[in-house]
mmCIF file of C-alpha atoms in Angstrom:
data_model
loop_
_atom_site.group_PDB
_atom_site.id
_atom_site.type_symbol
_atom_site.label_atom_id
_atom_site.label_comp_id
_atom_site.label_asym_id
_atom_site.label_seq_id
_atom_site.Cartn_x
_atom_site.Cartn_y
_atom_site.Cartn_z
ATOM 1 C CA MET C 1 -21.941 -99.895 67.621
ATOM 2 C CA GLN C 2 -25.414 -98.474 68.319
ATOM 3 C CA ARG C 3 -27.414 -99.390 65.257
ATOM 4 C CA LEU C 4 -29.824 -96.604 64.139
ATOM 5 C CA SER C 5 -32.274 -96.692 61.484
ATOM 6 C CA HIS C 6 -32.767 -95.019 58.315
ATOM 7 C CA HIS C 7 -35.355 -92.286 59.859
ATOM 8 C CA THR C 8 -32.901 -91.653 62.449
ATOM 9 C CA LEU C 9 -30.241 -91.227 60.438
ATOM 10 C CA ARG C 10 -32.395 -88.526 58.491
ATOM 11 C CA THR C 11 -33.577 -87.060 61.502
ATOM 12 C CA ASN C 12 -30.098 -86.491 62.903
ATOM 13 C CA PHE C 13 -28.762 -85.459 59.372
ATOM 14 C CA ARG C 14 -31.475 -82.684 59.440
ATOM 15 C CA GLN C 15 -30.529 -81.579 62.881
ATOM 16 C CA LEU C 16 -26.948 -80.819 61.347
ATOM 17 C CA LEU C 17 -28.519 -78.360 58.654
ATOM 18 C CA ALA C 18 -30.621 -76.956 61.348
ATOM 19 C CA SER C 19 -27.669 -76.092 63.580
ATOM 20 C CA ASP C 20 -25.188 -73.434 63.687
ATOM 21 C CA SER C 21 -22.120 -75.250 63.630
ATOM 22 C CA CYS C 22 -20.182 -76.631 60.058
ATOM 23 C CA TYR C 23 -19.704 -80.501 59.636
ATOM 24 C CA HIS C 24 -16.979 -81.986 57.160
ATOM 25 C CA THR C 25 -17.960 -85.101 55.707
ATOM 26 C CA ALA C 26 -16.041 -88.274 55.978
ATOM 27 C CA SER C 27 -15.774 -89.997 52.303
ATOM 28 C CA VAL C 28 -17.096 -93.526 52.664
ATOM 29 C CA PHE C 29 -16.708 -95.957 49.852
ATOM 30 C CA ASP C 30 -18.141 -99.473 51.372
ATOM 31 C CA PRO C 31 -19.345 -100.771 54.614
ATOM 32 C CA MET C 32 -15.932 -100.886 56.331
ATOM 33 C CA SER C 33 -15.142 -97.081 55.754
ATOM 34 C CA ALA C 34 -18.593 -96.476 57.086
ATOM 35 C CA ARG C 35 -17.789 -98.155 60.096
ATOM 36 C CA ILE C 36 -14.387 -96.285 60.362
ATOM 37 C CA ALA C 37 -15.946 -92.978 60.174
ATOM 38 C CA ALA C 38 -18.958 -93.482 62.738
ATOM 39 C CA ASP C 39 -15.834 -94.655 65.001
ATOM 40 C CA LEU C 40 -13.919 -91.949 64.664
ATOM 41 C CA GLY C 41 -16.684 -89.447 65.530
ATOM 42 C CA PHE C 42 -17.836 -87.997 62.242
ATOM 43 C CA GLU C 43 -21.300 -86.667 62.074
ATOM 44 C CA VAL C 44 -21.618 -87.347 58.295
ATOM 45 C CA GLY C 45 -20.239 -89.421 55.486
ATOM 46 C CA ILE C 46 -20.415 -89.204 51.591
ATOM 47 C CA LEU C 47 -20.593 -91.641 48.761
ATOM 48 C CA GLY C 48 -19.070 -89.622 45.894
ATOM 49 C CA GLY C 49 -19.931 -90.133 42.258
ATOM 50 C CA SER C 50 -16.151 -90.243 41.169
ATOM 51 C CA VAL C 51 -15.416 -92.641 44.078
ATOM 52 C CA ALA C 52 -18.386 -94.778 43.164
ATOM 53 C CA SER C 53 -17.056 -95.190 39.514
ATOM 54 C CA LEU C 54 -13.725 -95.982 40.489
ATOM 55 C CA GLN C 55 -14.710 -98.646 43.120
ATOM 56 C CA VAL C 56 -17.516 -100.565 41.362
ATOM 57 C CA LEU C 57 -15.893 -100.284 37.508
ATOM 58 C CA ALA C 58 -12.367 -99.068 37.910
ATOM 59 C CA ALA C 59 -13.362 -96.336 35.639
ATOM 60 C CA PRO C 60 -12.823 -92.310 35.675
ATOM 61 C CA ASP C 61 -15.727 -89.997 36.321
ATOM 62 C CA PHE C 62 -17.566 -89.616 32.791
ATOM 63 C CA ALA C 63 -20.749 -90.621 34.084
ATOM 64 C CA LEU C 64 -20.363 -94.322 33.356
ATOM 65 C CA ILE C 65 -21.562 -95.895 36.182
ATOM 66 C CA THR C 66 -25.099 -96.683 36.201
ATOM 67 C CA LEU C 67 -28.046 -96.520 38.892
ATOM 68 C CA SER C 68 -28.020 -99.788 39.883
ATOM 69 C CA GLU C 69 -24.470 -100.220 39.915
ATOM 70 C CA PHE C 70 -24.440 -96.901 42.420
ATOM 71 C CA VAL C 71 -27.517 -98.042 44.798
ATOM 72 C CA GLU C 72 -25.758 -101.641 44.971
ATOM 73 C CA GLN C 73 -22.376 -99.720 46.940
ATOM 74 C CA ALA C 74 -24.893 -97.503 48.976
ATOM 75 C CA VAL C 75 -27.096 -100.288 49.981
ATOM 76 C CA ARG C 76 -24.050 -102.116 51.087
ATOM 77 C CA ILE C 77 -22.877 -99.014 52.970
ATOM 78 C CA GLY C 78 -26.652 -98.234 53.993
ATOM 79 C CA ARG C 79 -26.804 -101.849 55.644
ATOM 80 C CA VAL C 80 -24.022 -100.922 58.079
ATOM 81 C CA ALA C 81 -24.253 -97.175 58.379
ATOM 82 C CA ARG C 82 -24.221 -95.683 61.875
ATOM 83 C CA LEU C 83 -23.828 -91.857 60.368
ATOM 84 C CA PRO C 84 -25.776 -89.965 57.568
ATOM 85 C CA ILE C 85 -25.059 -90.495 54.224
ATOM 86 C CA ILE C 86 -24.960 -88.124 51.330
ATOM 87 C CA ALA C 87 -24.906 -89.867 48.323
ATOM 88 C CA ASP C 88 -23.698 -87.527 45.319
ATOM 89 C CA ALA C 89 -26.280 -88.429 42.343
ATOM 90 C CA ASP C 90 -25.172 -86.807 40.015
ATOM 91 C CA HIS C 91 -27.542 -85.648 37.302
ATOM 92 C CA GLY C 92 -30.206 -88.287 38.766
ATOM 93 C CA TYR C 93 -29.180 -90.450 35.997
ATOM 94 C CA GLY C 94 -31.553 -89.041 33.341
ATOM 95 C CA ASN C 95 -34.769 -86.528 33.224
ATOM 96 C CA ALA C 96 -36.970 -85.721 35.763
ATOM 97 C CA LEU C 97 -38.224 -89.007 35.991
ATOM 98 C CA ASN C 98 -35.079 -90.773 36.099
ATOM 99 C CA VAL C 99 -34.770 -88.428 39.323
ATOM 100 C CA MET C 100 -37.901 -89.909 40.690
ATOM 101 C CA ARG C 101 -36.466 -93.623 40.196
ATOM 102 C CA THR C 102 -32.986 -92.760 41.555
ATOM 103 C CA VAL C 103 -34.464 -91.206 44.744
ATOM 104 C CA VAL C 104 -36.778 -94.073 45.143
ATOM 105 C CA GLU C 105 -33.790 -96.474 45.064
ATOM 106 C CA LEU C 106 -31.533 -94.169 47.049
ATOM 107 C CA GLU C 107 -34.107 -93.795 49.637
ATOM 108 C CA ARG C 108 -34.816 -97.834 49.806
ATOM 109 C CA ALA C 109 -30.969 -97.834 50.187
ATOM 110 C CA GLY C 110 -30.599 -95.846 53.477
ATOM 111 C CA ILE C 111 -29.420 -92.441 51.672
ATOM 112 C CA ALA C 112 -30.107 -89.680 54.446
ATOM 113 C CA ALA C 113 -29.517 -86.871 51.518
ATOM 114 C CA LEU C 114 -28.339 -86.947 48.103
ATOM 115 C CA THR C 115 -27.527 -84.251 45.823
ATOM 116 C CA ILE C 116 -29.131 -83.448 42.589
ATOM 117 C CA GLU C 117 -26.507 -81.064 40.116
ATOM 118 C CA ASP C 118 -28.134 -79.495 37.022
ATOM 119 C CA THR C 119 -24.634 -80.607 35.048
ATOM 120 C CA LEU C 120 -25.377 -82.028 31.422
ATOM 121 C CA LEU C 121 -24.409 -85.820 31.655
ATOM 122 C CA PRO C 122 -23.566 -87.847 30.185
ATOM 123 C CA ALA C 123 -21.411 -85.296 27.645
ATOM 124 C CA LYS C 124 -23.040 -84.796 24.303
ATOM 125 C CA PHE C 125 -21.460 -85.527 21.042
ATOM 126 C CA GLY C 126 -18.833 -82.621 21.029
ATOM 127 C CA ARG C 127 -19.942 -81.051 23.943
ATOM 128 C CA LYS C 128 -17.374 -81.138 27.214
ATOM 129 C CA SER C 129 -19.192 -82.633 30.719
ATOM 130 C CA THR C 130 -19.170 -79.390 32.220
ATOM 131 C CA ASP C 131 -21.939 -77.984 30.412
ATOM 132 C CA LEU C 132 -25.256 -77.282 32.414
ATOM 133 C CA ILE C 133 -28.991 -77.948 31.583
ATOM 134 C CA GLY C 134 -31.073 -75.154 31.404
ATOM 135 C CA GLN C 135 -32.511 -73.828 34.658
ATOM 136 C CA PHE C 136 -36.169 -74.497 34.128
ATOM 137 C CA GLU C 137 -35.302 -78.277 33.478
ATOM 138 C CA ALA C 138 -33.083 -78.254 36.557
ATOM 139 C CA VAL C 139 -36.027 -77.107 38.786
ATOM 140 C CA GLY C 140 -37.906 -79.661 37.019
ATOM 141 C CA LYS C 141 -35.804 -82.489 38.635
ATOM 142 C CA ILE C 142 -35.757 -80.842 42.340
ATOM 143 C CA ARG C 143 -39.565 -80.973 41.815
ATOM 144 C CA ALA C 144 -39.379 -84.049 40.917
ATOM 145 C CA ALA C 145 -37.445 -85.298 43.344
ATOM 146 C CA LEU C 146 -39.195 -84.033 46.425
ATOM 147 C CA GLU C 147 -42.422 -85.638 45.268
ATOM 148 C CA ALA C 148 -40.496 -89.162 44.800
ATOM 149 C CA ARG C 149 -39.159 -88.944 48.454
ATOM 150 C CA VAL C 150 -41.884 -91.086 50.903
ATOM 151 C CA ASP C 151 -39.773 -90.379 53.997
ATOM 152 C CA PRO C 152 -40.017 -86.505 54.306
ATOM 153 C CA GLU C 153 -36.676 -86.682 56.663
ATOM 154 C CA LEU C 154 -34.695 -87.440 52.934
ATOM 155 C CA CYS C 155 -33.082 -84.122 51.997
ATOM 156 C CA ILE C 156 -32.859 -83.414 48.643
ATOM 157 C CA ILE C 157 -30.068 -80.704 47.703
ATOM 158 C CA ALA C 158 -29.562 -78.971 44.785
ATOM 159 C CA ARG C 159 -26.489 -78.738 43.497
ATOM 160 C CA THR C 160 -24.610 -76.035 40.662
ATOM 161 C CA ASN C 161 -21.413 -75.013 39.886
ATOM 162 C CA ALA C 162 -19.659 -71.969 40.165
ATOM 163 C CA LYS C 163 -16.609 -72.674 38.007
ATOM 164 C CA VAL C 164 -18.958 -73.436 34.885
ATOM 165 C CA ILE C 165 -21.277 -69.981 34.969
ATOM 166 C CA GLY C 166 -20.396 -66.551 36.869
ATOM 167 C CA ILE C 167 -21.886 -65.776 40.327
ATOM 168 C CA GLU C 168 -24.853 -63.926 39.013
ATOM 169 C CA GLU C 169 -26.172 -66.839 37.394
ATOM 170 C CA VAL C 170 -25.240 -69.467 40.356
ATOM 171 C CA ILE C 171 -26.837 -67.042 42.444
ATOM 172 C CA ALA C 172 -30.252 -67.183 40.184
ATOM 173 C CA ARG C 173 -29.844 -70.907 39.941
ATOM 174 C CA ALA C 174 -29.842 -71.296 43.702
ATOM 175 C CA GLN C 175 -32.668 -68.964 44.519
ATOM 176 C CA ALA C 176 -34.789 -71.017 41.584
ATOM 177 C CA TYR C 177 -33.833 -74.532 43.525
ATOM 178 C CA GLN C 178 -34.662 -73.039 46.761
ATOM 179 C CA ALA C 179 -37.793 -71.951 45.472
ATOM 180 C CA ALA C 180 -38.340 -75.122 43.989
ATOM 181 C CA GLY C 181 -38.312 -76.479 47.828
ATOM 182 C CA ALA C 182 -34.794 -78.186 47.610
ATOM 183 C CA ASP C 183 -33.630 -78.562 51.588
ATOM 184 C CA GLY C 184 -30.077 -77.404 50.578
ATOM 185 C CA ILE C 185 -28.013 -75.981 47.908
ATOM 186 C CA CYS C 186 -24.575 -77.346 47.180
ATOM 187 C CA LEU C 187 -21.739 -75.117 45.835
ATOM 188 C CA VAL C 188 -19.033 -76.444 43.937
ATOM 189 C CA GLY C 189 -16.155 -74.285 42.402
ATOM 190 C CA ILE C 190 -16.408 -71.025 44.999
ATOM 191 C CA GLU C 191 -13.163 -69.752 44.673
ATOM 192 C CA ASP C 192 -13.378 -67.458 48.292
ATOM 193 C CA PHE C 193 -15.251 -65.979 50.583
ATOM 194 C CA GLU C 194 -16.186 -63.084 49.005
ATOM 195 C CA GLN C 195 -17.949 -65.537 46.218
ATOM 196 C CA LEU C 196 -19.337 -67.583 49.170
ATOM 197 C CA GLU C 197 -20.561 -64.379 50.725
ATOM 198 C CA GLN C 198 -22.607 -62.975 47.506
ATOM 199 C CA VAL C 199 -24.131 -66.017 47.339
ATOM 200 C CA ALA C 200 -25.141 -66.881 50.544
ATOM 201 C CA GLU C 201 -26.858 -63.633 51.335
ATOM 202 C CA LYS C 202 -28.976 -64.397 48.898
ATOM 203 C CA LEU C 203 -30.449 -67.470 50.246
ATOM 204 C CA SER C 204 -31.801 -68.812 53.071
ATOM 205 C CA VAL C 205 -31.564 -72.942 53.027
ATOM 206 C CA PRO C 206 -28.612 -74.243 54.458
ATOM 207 C CA LEU C 207 -25.529 -74.725 52.067
ATOM 208 C CA MET C 208 -23.223 -77.475 51.295
ATOM 209 C CA LEU C 209 -19.758 -76.892 50.009
ATOM 210 C CA VAL C 210 -17.374 -78.617 47.742
ATOM 211 C CA THR C 211 -13.896 -77.078 48.560
ATOM 212 C CA TYR C 212 -11.697 -79.672 47.613
ATOM 213 C CA GLY C 213 -9.265 -78.876 50.409
ATOM 214 C CA ASN C 214 -9.538 -74.949 48.952
ATOM 215 C CA PRO C 215 -6.786 -72.891 51.525
ATOM 216 C CA ARG C 216 -8.725 -70.002 51.199
ATOM 217 C CA LEU C 217 -12.176 -71.603 52.588
ATOM 218 C CA ARG C 218 -10.723 -72.924 55.964
ATOM 219 C CA ASP C 219 -12.352 -70.908 58.299
ATOM 220 C CA ASN C 220 -14.673 -73.230 59.678
ATOM 221 C CA ALA C 221 -16.376 -70.444 62.238
ATOM 222 C CA ARG C 222 -16.497 -68.043 59.013
ATOM 223 C CA LEU C 223 -18.232 -70.908 57.131
ATOM 224 C CA ALA C 224 -20.800 -71.118 59.737
ATOM 225 C CA ALA C 225 -21.643 -67.835 60.105
ATOM 226 C CA LEU C 226 -22.535 -67.829 56.278
ATOM 227 C CA GLY C 227 -24.825 -70.746 56.517
ATOM 228 C CA VAL C 228 -22.354 -73.696 55.366
ATOM 229 C CA ARG C 229 -23.323 -76.780 57.085
ATOM 230 C CA ILE C 230 -21.678 -79.274 55.537
ATOM 231 C CA VAL C 231 -18.260 -79.269 53.549
ATOM 232 C CA VAL C 232 -16.600 -82.142 51.693
ATOM 233 C CA ASN C 233 -12.554 -81.432 51.295
ATOM 234 C CA GLY C 234 -12.692 -84.266 48.607
ATOM 235 C CA HIS C 235 -12.225 -88.192 48.891
ATOM 236 C CA ALA C 236 -8.683 -88.572 50.296
ATOM 237 C CA ALA C 237 -9.311 -91.386 51.955
ATOM 238 C CA TYR C 238 -10.054 -93.678 48.948
ATOM 239 C CA PHE C 239 -7.473 -92.791 47.415
ATOM 240 C CA ALA C 240 -5.066 -93.489 50.106
ATOM 241 C CA ALA C 241 -6.666 -97.197 49.881
ATOM 242 C CA ILE C 242 -5.764 -97.456 46.257
ATOM 243 C CA LYS C 243 -1.769 -96.162 47.381
ATOM 244 C CA ALA C 244 -1.778 -98.907 50.256
ATOM 245 C CA THR C 245 -3.294 -101.808 47.934
ATOM 246 C CA TYR C 246 -0.208 -100.738 45.487
ATOM 247 C CA ASP C 247 2.496 -100.564 47.795
ATOM 248 C CA CYS C 248 1.716 -103.807 49.436
ATOM 249 C CA LEU C 249 1.132 -105.773 46.545
ATOM 250 C CA ARG C 250 4.316 -103.899 44.959
ATOM 251 C CA GLU C 251 5.948 -104.954 48.161
ATOM 252 C CA GLN C 252 4.966 -108.739 47.922
ATOM 253 C CA ARG C 253 6.440 -108.631 44.244
ATOM 254 C CA GLN C 254 9.723 -107.188 45.407
ATOM 255 C CA ILE C 255 9.153 -104.536 42.723
ATOM 256 C CA ASP C 256 10.628 -100.836 43.144
ATOM 257 C CA ALA C 257 8.756 -98.110 44.440
ATOM 258 C CA CYS C 258 7.275 -95.662 42.204
ATOM 259 C CA ASP C 259 7.332 -91.894 41.974
ATOM 260 C CA LEU C 260 3.454 -91.902 41.238
ATOM 261 C CA ASN C 261 1.364 -90.361 44.510
ATOM 262 C CA ALA C 262 -2.310 -91.745 44.951
ATOM 263 C CA SER C 263 -4.056 -89.186 42.802
ATOM 264 C CA GLN C 264 -1.818 -90.217 39.802
ATOM 265 C CA LEU C 265 -1.960 -94.280 40.266
ATOM 266 C CA SER C 266 -5.856 -93.655 40.269
ATOM 267 C CA VAL C 267 -5.397 -92.106 36.859
ATOM 268 C CA LYS C 268 -3.031 -95.104 35.909
ATOM 269 C CA TYR C 269 -5.093 -97.574 36.820
ATOM 270 C CA SER C 270 -8.634 -96.394 35.751
ATOM 271 C CA THR C 271 -7.116 -95.867 32.295
ATOM 272 C CA ALA C 272 -8.097 -92.399 32.359
ATOM 273 C CA GLU C 273 -6.108 -91.700 28.999
ATOM 274 C CA GLU C 274 -7.851 -94.237 26.952
ATOM 275 C CA TYR C 275 -11.208 -92.698 28.136
ATOM 276 C CA LEU C 276 -9.935 -89.330 27.029
ATOM 277 C CA GLU C 277 -8.650 -90.449 23.786
ATOM 278 C CA TRP C 278 -11.990 -92.507 23.325
ATOM 279 C CA ALA C 279 -14.090 -89.311 23.608
ATOM 280 C CA GLU C 280 -11.932 -87.633 21.562
ATOM 281 C CA GLU C 281 -12.083 -90.183 18.541
ATOM 282 C CA TYR C 282 -15.871 -90.934 18.961
ATOM 283 C CA MET C 283 -17.494 -87.788 20.527
ATOM 284 C CA GLN C 284 -15.174 -85.087 18.846
ATOM 285 C CA VAL C 285 -14.734 -84.065 22.785
ATOM 286 C CA LYS C 286 -11.490 -83.333 24.301
ATOM 287 C CA GLU C 287 -11.822 -82.795 27.695
#
C-alpha cells in the first residue's frame, strides 16, 4: 500500500469536505482494520469513542476511557493508516484547556480530523450523560481546539445532539460553532430529511451526520445536496469482530451456540449491567 504522510491524509480529508459528494466512514478500531478499510476503497475511517472503550477497556461507553488510552489506540492506527481517520474525541476529555491537550495529542497521533461534542461528560452526580454544556462553554472549547492545532489541515468538527434539544437550539448551537471557526458540524439524532433541511439551510460549513443506519436518511444524493459530506452509519465491523471471536472460541470449547447477536454479546462482556447498577447506586443516575 502507498505510504502517505499525516499532512497529506489531512489534505485529502479537506478535499472530501470541499467536494459535492457524500462519503460513508469505515469504522476502524486497530491497525489491521484501518488497512482493510483502505484496501477496500473507503475514503475515510473513524475511531469511535464507544469502540475504543470496548477495545481498550472492555467497558461500555460511559466516558471511562482516558485521553492517554484513546491516544495510544489512535497512534497505533495512525502509524499504518492509508486513509484519513476521524477521531471521536468526545467532550475533549475535560474543559477548554483539556481540549487543547486533546488536539495536540491526537494531531501527533496522525488523526486527520476530530469531533468535539457539547455533551456534559462525564455525567455529574444525579444527572444523565445526555445533558449538554452551555453554548458559551462549548464555543470556548471549539476556539481552544482551533488555537491548539499546529497543522492547519487538521479539521476540528463541532458536534451536537438533536435528540437532546429542539431543532431551533440545534440550529443556534451549530451557527455559533460555525461562527467560532469549526471546519464542520457533526449532527447526531437527526430523524429525517425535514429536520436535516431545517439545519442545513442555516449553515455554510460541511456537515457530518451520525445516522446509525437510519433508513429515513439513506438517500446519498439528497444528503450530498444538503451539504452532508461524511456519514457515520455505526460501528458494525467491531461488533462483528466480537461475534466472530465468540463463535471461534465457543466452537473450540465445543459449546452450543447461543442466540445472542453481536450487540448483545458486547453488552454482556462489557458488563454493562454492572455499570448501570453502580451509576444508580453511587451517582443516583438511572440511564
